[in-house]
Tab-separated table of C-alpha atoms in Angstrom:
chain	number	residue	atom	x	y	z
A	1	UNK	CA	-18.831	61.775	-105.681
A	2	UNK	CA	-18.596	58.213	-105.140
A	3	UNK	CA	-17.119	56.511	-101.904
A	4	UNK	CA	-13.458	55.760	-103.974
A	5	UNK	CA	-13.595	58.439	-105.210
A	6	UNK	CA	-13.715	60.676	-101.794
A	7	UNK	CA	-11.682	58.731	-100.068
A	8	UNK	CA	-9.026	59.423	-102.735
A	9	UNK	CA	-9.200	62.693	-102.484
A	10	UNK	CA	-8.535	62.785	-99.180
A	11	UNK	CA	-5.412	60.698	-99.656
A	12	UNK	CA	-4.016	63.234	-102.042
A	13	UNK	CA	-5.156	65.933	-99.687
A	14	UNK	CA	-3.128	64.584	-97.067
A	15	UNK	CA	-0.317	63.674	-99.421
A	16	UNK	CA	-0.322	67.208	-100.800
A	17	UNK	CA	-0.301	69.269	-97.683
A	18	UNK	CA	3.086	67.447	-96.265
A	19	UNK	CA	4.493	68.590	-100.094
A	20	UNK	CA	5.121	64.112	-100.802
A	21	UNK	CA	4.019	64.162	-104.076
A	22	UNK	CA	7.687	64.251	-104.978
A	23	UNK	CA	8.531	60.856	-103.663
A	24	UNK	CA	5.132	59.115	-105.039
A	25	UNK	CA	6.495	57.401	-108.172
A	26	UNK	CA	4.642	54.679	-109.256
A	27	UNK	CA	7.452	52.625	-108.481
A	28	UNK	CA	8.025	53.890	-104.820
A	29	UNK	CA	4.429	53.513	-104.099
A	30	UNK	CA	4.405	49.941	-105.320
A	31	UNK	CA	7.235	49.213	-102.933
A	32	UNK	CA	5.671	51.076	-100.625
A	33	UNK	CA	2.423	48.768	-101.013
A	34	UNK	CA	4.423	45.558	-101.214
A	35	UNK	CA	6.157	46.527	-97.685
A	36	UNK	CA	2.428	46.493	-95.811
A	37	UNK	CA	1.629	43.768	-97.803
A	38	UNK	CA	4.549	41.835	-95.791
A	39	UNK	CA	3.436	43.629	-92.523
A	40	UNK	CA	-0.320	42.387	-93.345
A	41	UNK	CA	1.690	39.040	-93.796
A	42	UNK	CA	3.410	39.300	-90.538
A	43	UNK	CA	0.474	38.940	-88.514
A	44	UNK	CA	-0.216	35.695	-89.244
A	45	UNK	CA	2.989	34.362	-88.988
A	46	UNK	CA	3.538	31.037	-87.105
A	47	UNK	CA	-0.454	31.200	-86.642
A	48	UNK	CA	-3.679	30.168	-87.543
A	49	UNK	CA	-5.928	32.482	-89.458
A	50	UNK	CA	-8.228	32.563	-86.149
A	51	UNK	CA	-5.348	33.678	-84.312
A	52	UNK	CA	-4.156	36.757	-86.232
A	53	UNK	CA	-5.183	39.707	-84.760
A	54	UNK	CA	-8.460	41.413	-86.614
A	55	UNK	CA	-7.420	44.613	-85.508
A	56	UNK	CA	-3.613	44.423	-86.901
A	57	UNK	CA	-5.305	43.338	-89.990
A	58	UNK	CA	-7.122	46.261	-90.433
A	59	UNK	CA	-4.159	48.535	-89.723
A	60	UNK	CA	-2.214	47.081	-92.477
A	61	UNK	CA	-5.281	46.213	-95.126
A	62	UNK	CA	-5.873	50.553	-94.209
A	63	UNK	CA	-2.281	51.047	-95.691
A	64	UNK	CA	-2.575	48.612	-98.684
A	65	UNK	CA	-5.400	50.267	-99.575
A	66	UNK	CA	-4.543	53.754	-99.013
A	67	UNK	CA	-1.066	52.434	-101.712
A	68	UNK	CA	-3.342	51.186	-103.915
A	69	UNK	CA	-5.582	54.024	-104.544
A	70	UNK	CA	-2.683	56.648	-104.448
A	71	UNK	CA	-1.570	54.423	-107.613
A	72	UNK	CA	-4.726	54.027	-108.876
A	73	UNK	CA	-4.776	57.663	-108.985
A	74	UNK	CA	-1.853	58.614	-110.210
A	75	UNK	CA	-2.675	56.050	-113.328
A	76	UNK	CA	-6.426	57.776	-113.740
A	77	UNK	CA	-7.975	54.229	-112.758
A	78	UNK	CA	-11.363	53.691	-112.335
A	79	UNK	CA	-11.382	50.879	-110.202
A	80	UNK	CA	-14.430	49.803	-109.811
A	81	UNK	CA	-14.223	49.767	-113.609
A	82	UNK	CA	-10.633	47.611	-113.306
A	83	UNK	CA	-12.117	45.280	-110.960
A	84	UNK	CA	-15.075	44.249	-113.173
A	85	UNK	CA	-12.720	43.750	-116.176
A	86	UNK	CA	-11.022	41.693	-113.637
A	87	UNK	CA	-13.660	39.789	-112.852
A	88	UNK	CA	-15.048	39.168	-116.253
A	89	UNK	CA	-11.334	37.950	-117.162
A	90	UNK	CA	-11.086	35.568	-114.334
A	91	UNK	CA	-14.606	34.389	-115.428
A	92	UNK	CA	-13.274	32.567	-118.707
A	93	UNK	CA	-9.596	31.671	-117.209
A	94	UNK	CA	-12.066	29.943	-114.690
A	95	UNK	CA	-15.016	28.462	-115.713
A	96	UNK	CA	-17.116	27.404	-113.233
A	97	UNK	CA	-17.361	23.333	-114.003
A	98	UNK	CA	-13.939	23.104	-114.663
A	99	UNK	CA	-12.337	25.219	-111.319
A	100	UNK	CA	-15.708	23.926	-109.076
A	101	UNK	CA	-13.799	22.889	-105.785
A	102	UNK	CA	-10.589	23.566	-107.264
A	103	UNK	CA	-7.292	25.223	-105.994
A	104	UNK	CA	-5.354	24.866	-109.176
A	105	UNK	CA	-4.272	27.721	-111.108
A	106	UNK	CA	-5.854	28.251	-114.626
A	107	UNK	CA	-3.248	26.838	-116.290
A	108	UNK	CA	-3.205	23.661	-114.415
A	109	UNK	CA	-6.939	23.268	-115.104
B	1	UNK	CA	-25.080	49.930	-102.218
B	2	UNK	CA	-22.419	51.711	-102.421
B	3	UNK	CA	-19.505	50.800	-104.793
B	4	UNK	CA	-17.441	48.990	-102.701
B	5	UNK	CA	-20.247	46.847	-101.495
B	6	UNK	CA	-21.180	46.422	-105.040
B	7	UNK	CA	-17.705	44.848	-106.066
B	8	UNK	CA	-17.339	42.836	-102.867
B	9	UNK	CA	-20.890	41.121	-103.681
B	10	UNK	CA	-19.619	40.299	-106.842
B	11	UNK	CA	-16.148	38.718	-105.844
B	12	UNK	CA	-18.161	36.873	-102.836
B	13	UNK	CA	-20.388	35.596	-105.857
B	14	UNK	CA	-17.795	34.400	-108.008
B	15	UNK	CA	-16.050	32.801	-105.057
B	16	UNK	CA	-18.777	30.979	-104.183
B	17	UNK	CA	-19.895	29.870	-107.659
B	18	UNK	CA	-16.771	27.996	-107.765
B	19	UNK	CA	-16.635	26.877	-103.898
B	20	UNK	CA	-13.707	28.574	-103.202
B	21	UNK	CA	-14.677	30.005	-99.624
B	22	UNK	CA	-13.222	26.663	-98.627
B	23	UNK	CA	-9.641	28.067	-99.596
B	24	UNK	CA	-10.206	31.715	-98.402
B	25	UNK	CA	-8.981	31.325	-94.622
B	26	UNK	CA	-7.571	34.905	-93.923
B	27	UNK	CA	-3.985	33.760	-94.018
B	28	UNK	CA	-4.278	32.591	-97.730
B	29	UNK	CA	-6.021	35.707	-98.642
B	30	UNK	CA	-2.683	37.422	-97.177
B	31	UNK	CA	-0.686	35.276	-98.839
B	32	UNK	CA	-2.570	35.796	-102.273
B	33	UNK	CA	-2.342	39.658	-101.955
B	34	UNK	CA	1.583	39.216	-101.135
B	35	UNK	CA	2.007	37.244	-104.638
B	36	UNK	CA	-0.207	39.557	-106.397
B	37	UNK	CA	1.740	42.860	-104.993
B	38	UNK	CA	4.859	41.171	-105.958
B	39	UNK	CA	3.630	40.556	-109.520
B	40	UNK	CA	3.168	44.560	-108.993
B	41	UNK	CA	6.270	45.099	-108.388
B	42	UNK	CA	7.769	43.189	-111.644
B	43	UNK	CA	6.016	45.627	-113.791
B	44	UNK	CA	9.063	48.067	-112.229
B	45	UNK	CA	11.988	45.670	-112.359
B	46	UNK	CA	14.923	47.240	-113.571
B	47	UNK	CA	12.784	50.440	-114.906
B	48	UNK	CA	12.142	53.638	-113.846
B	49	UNK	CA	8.248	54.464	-112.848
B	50	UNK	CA	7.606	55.937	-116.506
B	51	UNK	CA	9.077	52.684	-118.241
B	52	UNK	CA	6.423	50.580	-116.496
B	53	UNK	CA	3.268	49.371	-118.576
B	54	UNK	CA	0.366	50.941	-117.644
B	55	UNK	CA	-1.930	48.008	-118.714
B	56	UNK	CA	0.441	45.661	-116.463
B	57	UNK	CA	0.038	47.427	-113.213
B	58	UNK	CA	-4.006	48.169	-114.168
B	59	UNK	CA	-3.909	43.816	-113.990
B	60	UNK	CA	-1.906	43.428	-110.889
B	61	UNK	CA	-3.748	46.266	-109.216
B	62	UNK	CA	-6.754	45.092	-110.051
B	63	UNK	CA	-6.029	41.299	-108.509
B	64	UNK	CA	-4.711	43.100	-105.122
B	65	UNK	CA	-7.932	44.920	-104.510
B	66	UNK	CA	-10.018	41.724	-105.475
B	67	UNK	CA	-7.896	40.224	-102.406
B	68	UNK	CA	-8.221	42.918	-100.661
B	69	UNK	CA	-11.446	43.474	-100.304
B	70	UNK	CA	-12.175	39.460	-99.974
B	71	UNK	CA	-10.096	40.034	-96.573
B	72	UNK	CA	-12.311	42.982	-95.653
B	73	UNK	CA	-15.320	41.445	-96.062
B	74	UNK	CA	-13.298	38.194	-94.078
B	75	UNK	CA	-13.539	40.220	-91.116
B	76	UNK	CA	-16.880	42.400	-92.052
B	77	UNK	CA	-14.718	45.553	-92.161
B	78	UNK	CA	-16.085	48.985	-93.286
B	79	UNK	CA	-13.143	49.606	-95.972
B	80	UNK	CA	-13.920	53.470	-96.351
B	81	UNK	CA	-14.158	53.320	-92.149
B	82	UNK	CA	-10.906	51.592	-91.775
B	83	UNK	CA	-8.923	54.208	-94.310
B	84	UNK	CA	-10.893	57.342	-92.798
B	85	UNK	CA	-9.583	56.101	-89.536
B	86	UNK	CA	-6.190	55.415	-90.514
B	87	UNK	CA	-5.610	58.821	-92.486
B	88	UNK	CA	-6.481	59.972	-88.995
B	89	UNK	CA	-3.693	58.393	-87.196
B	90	UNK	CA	-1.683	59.521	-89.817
B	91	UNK	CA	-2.024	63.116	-89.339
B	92	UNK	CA	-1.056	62.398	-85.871
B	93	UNK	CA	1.881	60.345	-86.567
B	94	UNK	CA	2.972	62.709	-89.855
B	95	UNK	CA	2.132	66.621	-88.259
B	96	UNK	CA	2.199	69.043	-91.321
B	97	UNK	CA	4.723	70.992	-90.044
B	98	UNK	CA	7.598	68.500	-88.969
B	99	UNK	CA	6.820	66.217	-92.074
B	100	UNK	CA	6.658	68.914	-94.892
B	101	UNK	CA	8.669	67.671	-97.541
B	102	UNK	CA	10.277	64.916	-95.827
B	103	UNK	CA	10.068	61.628	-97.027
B	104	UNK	CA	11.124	60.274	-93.102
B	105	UNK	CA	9.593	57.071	-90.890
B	106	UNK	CA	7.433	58.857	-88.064
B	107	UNK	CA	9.820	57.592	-85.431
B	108	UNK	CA	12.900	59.557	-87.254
B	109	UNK	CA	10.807	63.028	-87.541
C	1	UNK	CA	37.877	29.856	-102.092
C	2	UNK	CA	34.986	29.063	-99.609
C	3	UNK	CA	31.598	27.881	-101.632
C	4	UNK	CA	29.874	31.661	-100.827
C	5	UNK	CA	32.649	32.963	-102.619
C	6	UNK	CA	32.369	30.654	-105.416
C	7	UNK	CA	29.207	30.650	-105.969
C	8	UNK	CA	29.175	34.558	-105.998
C	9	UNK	CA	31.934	34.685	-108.702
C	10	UNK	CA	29.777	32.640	-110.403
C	11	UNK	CA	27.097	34.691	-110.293
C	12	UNK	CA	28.758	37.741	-111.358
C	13	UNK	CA	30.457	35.965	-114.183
C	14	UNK	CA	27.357	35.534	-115.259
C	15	UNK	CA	25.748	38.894	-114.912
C	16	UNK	CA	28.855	40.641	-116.622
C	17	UNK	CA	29.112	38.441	-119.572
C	18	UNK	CA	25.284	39.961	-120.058
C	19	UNK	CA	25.859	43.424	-119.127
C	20	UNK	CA	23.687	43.666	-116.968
C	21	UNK	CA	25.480	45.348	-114.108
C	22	UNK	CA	24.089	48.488	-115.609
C	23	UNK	CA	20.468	47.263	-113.945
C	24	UNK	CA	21.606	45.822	-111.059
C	25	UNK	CA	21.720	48.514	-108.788
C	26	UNK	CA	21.105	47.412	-104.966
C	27	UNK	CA	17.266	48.475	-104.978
C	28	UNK	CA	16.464	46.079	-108.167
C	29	UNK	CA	18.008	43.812	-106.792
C	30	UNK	CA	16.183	44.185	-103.443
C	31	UNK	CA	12.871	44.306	-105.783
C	32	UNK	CA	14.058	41.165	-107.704
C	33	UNK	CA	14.692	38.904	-104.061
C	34	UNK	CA	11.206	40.250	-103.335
C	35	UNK	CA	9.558	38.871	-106.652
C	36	UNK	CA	11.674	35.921	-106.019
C	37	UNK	CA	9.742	35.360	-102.581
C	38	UNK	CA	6.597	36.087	-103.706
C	39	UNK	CA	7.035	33.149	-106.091
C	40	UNK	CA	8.567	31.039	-103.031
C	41	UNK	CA	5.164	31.827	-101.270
C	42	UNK	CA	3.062	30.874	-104.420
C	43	UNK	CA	3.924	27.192	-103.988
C	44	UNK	CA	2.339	27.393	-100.747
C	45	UNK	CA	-1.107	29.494	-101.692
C	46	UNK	CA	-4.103	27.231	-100.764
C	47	UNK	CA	-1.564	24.877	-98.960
C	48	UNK	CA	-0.661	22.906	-96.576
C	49	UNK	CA	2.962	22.819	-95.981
C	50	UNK	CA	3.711	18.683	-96.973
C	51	UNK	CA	1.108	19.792	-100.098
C	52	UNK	CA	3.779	22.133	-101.832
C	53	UNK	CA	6.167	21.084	-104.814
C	54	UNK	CA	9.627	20.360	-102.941
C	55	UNK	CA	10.737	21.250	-107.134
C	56	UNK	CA	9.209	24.388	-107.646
C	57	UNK	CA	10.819	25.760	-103.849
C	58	UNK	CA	13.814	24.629	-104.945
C	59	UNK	CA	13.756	26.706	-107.650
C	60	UNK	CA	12.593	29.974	-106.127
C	61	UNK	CA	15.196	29.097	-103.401
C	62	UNK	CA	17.913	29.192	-105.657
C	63	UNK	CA	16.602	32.416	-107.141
C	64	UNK	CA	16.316	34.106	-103.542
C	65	UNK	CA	19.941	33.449	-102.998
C	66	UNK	CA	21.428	34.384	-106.098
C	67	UNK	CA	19.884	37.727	-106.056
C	68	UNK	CA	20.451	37.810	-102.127
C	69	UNK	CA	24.386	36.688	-103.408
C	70	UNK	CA	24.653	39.742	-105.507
C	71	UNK	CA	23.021	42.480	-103.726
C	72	UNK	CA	26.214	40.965	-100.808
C	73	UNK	CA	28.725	40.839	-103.115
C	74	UNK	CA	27.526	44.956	-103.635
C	75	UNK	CA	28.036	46.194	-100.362
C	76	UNK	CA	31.096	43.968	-100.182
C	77	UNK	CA	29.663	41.830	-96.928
C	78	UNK	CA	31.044	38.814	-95.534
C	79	UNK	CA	27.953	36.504	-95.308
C	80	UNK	CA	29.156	33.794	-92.770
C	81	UNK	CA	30.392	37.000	-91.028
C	82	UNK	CA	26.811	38.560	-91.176
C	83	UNK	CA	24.502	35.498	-90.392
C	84	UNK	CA	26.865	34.666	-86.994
C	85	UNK	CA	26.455	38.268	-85.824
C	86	UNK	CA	22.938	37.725	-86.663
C	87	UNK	CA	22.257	34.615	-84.686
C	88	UNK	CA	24.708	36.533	-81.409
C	89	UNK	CA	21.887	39.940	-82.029
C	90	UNK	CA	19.180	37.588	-81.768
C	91	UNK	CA	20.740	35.410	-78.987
C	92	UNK	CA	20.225	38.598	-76.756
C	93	UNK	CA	16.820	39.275	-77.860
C	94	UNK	CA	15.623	35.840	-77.531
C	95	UNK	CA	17.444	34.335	-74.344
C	96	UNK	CA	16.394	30.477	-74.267
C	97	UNK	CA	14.721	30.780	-70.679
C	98	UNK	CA	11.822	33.737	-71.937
C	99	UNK	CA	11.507	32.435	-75.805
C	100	UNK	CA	11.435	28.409	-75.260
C	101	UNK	CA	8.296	27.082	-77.063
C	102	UNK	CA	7.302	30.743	-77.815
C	103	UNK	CA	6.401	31.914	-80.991
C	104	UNK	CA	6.086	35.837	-79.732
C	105	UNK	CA	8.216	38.828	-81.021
C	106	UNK	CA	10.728	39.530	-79.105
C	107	UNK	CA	8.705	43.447	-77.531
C	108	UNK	CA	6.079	40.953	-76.636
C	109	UNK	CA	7.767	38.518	-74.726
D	1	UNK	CA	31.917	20.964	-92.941
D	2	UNK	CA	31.205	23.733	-95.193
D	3	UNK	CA	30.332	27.251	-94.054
D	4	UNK	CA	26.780	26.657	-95.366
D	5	UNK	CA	26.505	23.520	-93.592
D	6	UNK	CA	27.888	25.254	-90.472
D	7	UNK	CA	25.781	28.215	-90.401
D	8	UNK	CA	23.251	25.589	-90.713
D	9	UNK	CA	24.070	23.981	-87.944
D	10	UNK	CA	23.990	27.021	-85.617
D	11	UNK	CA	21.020	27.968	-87.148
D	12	UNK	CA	19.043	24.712	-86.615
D	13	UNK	CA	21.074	24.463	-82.927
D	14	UNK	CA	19.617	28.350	-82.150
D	15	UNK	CA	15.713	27.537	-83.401
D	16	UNK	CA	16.238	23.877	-81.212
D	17	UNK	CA	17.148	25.347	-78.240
D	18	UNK	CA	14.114	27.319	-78.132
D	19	UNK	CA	11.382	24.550	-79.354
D	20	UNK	CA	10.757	26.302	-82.364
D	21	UNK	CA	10.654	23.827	-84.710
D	22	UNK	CA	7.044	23.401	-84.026
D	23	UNK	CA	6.212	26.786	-85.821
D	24	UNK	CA	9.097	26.008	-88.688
D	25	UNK	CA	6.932	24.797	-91.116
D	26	UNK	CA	7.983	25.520	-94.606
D	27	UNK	CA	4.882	27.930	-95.407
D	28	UNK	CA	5.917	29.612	-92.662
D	29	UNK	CA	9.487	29.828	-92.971
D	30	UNK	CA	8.413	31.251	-96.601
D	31	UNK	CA	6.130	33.341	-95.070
D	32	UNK	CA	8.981	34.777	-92.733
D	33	UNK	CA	11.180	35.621	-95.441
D	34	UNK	CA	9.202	37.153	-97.174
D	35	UNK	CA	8.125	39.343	-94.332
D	36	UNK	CA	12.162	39.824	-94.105
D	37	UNK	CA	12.009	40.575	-97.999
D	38	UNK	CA	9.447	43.656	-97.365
D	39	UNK	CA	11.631	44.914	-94.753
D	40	UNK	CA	14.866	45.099	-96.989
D	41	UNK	CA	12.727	47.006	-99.387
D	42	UNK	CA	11.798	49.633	-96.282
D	43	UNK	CA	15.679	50.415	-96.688
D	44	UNK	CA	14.758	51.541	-100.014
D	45	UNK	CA	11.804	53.190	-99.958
D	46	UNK	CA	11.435	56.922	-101.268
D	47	UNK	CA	15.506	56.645	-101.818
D	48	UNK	CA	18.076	56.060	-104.563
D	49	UNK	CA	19.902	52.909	-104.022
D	50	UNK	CA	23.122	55.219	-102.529
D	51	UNK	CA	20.980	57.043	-100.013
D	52	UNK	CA	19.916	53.078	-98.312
D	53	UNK	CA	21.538	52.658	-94.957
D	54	UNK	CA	24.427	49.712	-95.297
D	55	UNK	CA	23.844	48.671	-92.264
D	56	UNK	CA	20.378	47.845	-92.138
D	57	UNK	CA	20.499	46.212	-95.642
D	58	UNK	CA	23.059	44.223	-93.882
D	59	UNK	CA	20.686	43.557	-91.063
D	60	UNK	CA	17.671	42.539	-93.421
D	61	UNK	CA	20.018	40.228	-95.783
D	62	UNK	CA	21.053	38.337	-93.224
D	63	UNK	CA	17.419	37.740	-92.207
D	64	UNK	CA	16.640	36.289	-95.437
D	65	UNK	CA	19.750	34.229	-95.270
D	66	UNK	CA	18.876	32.581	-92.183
D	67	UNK	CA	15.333	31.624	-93.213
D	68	UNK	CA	16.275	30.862	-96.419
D	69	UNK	CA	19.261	28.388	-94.988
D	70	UNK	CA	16.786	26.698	-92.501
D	71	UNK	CA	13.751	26.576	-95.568
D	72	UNK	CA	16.607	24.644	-97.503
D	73	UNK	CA	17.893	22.175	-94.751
D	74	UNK	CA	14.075	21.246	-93.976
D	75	UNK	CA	14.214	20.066	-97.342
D	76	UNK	CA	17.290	18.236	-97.444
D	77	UNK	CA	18.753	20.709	-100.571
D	78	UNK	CA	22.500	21.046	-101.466
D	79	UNK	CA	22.484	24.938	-101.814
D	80	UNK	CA	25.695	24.697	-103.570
D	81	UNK	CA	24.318	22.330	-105.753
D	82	UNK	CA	20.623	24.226	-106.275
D	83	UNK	CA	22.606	27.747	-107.249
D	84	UNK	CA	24.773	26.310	-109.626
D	85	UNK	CA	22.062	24.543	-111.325
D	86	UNK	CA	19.627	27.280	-111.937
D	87	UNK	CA	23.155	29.415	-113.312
D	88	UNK	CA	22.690	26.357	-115.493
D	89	UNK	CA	19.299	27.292	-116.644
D	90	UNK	CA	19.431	30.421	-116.651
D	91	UNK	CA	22.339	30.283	-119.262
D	92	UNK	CA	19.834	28.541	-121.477
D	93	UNK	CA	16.845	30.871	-121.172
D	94	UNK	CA	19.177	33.860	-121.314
D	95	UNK	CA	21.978	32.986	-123.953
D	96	UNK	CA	24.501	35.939	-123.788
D	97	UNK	CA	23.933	36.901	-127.823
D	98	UNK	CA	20.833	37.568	-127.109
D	99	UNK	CA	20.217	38.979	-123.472
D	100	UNK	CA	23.645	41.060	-123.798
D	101	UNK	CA	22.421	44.219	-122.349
D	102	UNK	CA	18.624	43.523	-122.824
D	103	UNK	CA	16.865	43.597	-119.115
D	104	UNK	CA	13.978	42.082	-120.871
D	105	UNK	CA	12.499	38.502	-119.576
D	106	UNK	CA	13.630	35.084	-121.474
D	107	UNK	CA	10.010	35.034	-123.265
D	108	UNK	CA	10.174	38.394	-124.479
D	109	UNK	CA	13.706	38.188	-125.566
């Protein structure tokens, strides 16, 4: 069993023994996931990167994650599969000469 | 490697093809992964969970992990460390037998 | 008519003439301001604050209030009522001689 | 003076009192409410829109309100003016023959 892969199961295990498979909609657990995303947010506000507390980050990347695969599950995502498609998508929306050093968005390029 | 080394390398290497690192201070990476989970959350808008396109929230899913794990390696995090670790705290803050079925914050159990 | 109240009538003129009341329940319309604010943030990804198109946050701005309008007009609130017993709440949490030049959360000061 | 322009004022008078204008940038001020934005959603989470608490959406709205009133006097905008305007477009992208009862987005109308 891969790495994902276990540590989704233990998400559902966890999920399943407090019987909350009944609120985990897709839709609940995407609000769910946006709400650490603004907590992840929260630590660096009115701050620097460099003074945002690692271990807060890690707290709240831990939920994001644990969000994300719950809906990655539910779905029957492979995600490393989902991130390579990604990546091989961004690859042509980007080409490298054209984005090089570049901020702008692909359809600013 | 394991996987999730795998797809960091391979983010990290298409970062850095197009000299992007410059751009990836932790608080942008936050930032990105807010946008991205909001773009989530538009795949729900006005639907219930089972109106949602699948192939929409594969896309946005994908880009929050890429971001994700971008932040992880940031900070040199062990991603299936961090989640272990949280699901630990969890079953601390969540006890089986006072959150059974009960969709309440920790601090209202 | 004050210009809240104006506007909001607006608003809802607009919504009803689309039927569209039927979607609108308060948690859309709690997703939509948080779409809306994910966009606001986009004009500031890869940023600097003086870098960001004054345009496009005047457009997400206006987007954040008009959902923010209509999820008030809902619950039937009096904004100007709301934001001054805001700013008294927050008064007590943040007295001027602790908080001056701070940017800490109120349990931290 | 208008109520927007007064709750502006005691909004800009509260944040100069405490010398806080030196962490108001306007990525940050977006950043805030958006934070504010995830934590109206919390209301929601796992419920139907009638099970939310009133009172803390109230709490959370006006959040959004008062960053989204300071984001807007930082750059100078007529909020009036901006609302009333994007009804404007809006009635263009979404004429009422053909969004009447559709919840589908102006380009896939």
């Amino acid at each position: 069993m891969s790495e994902i892969e276990e540590l989704t199961k233990m998400l559902v295990a966890f999920r399943n023994e407090r019987d909350w498979e009944q609120f985990h909609n897709p839709k609940d657990l995407a609000i769910a996931l946006n709400i650490e995303a603004g907590e992840l947010l929260e630590v660096f506000l009115w701050k620097n990167s460099d003074e945002a507390s690692r271990e807060k980050v890690k707290e709240e990347l831990a939920d994001i994650f644990a969000y994300g695969l719950l809906l990655s599950h539910h779905y029957g995502f492979d995600l490393t599969e989902i991130i390579k498609e990604k990546i091989a998508t961004n690859a042509e929306k980007y080409p490298v000469d054209k984005s090089k050093g570049s901020a702008k968005k692909y359809n600013e390029l």
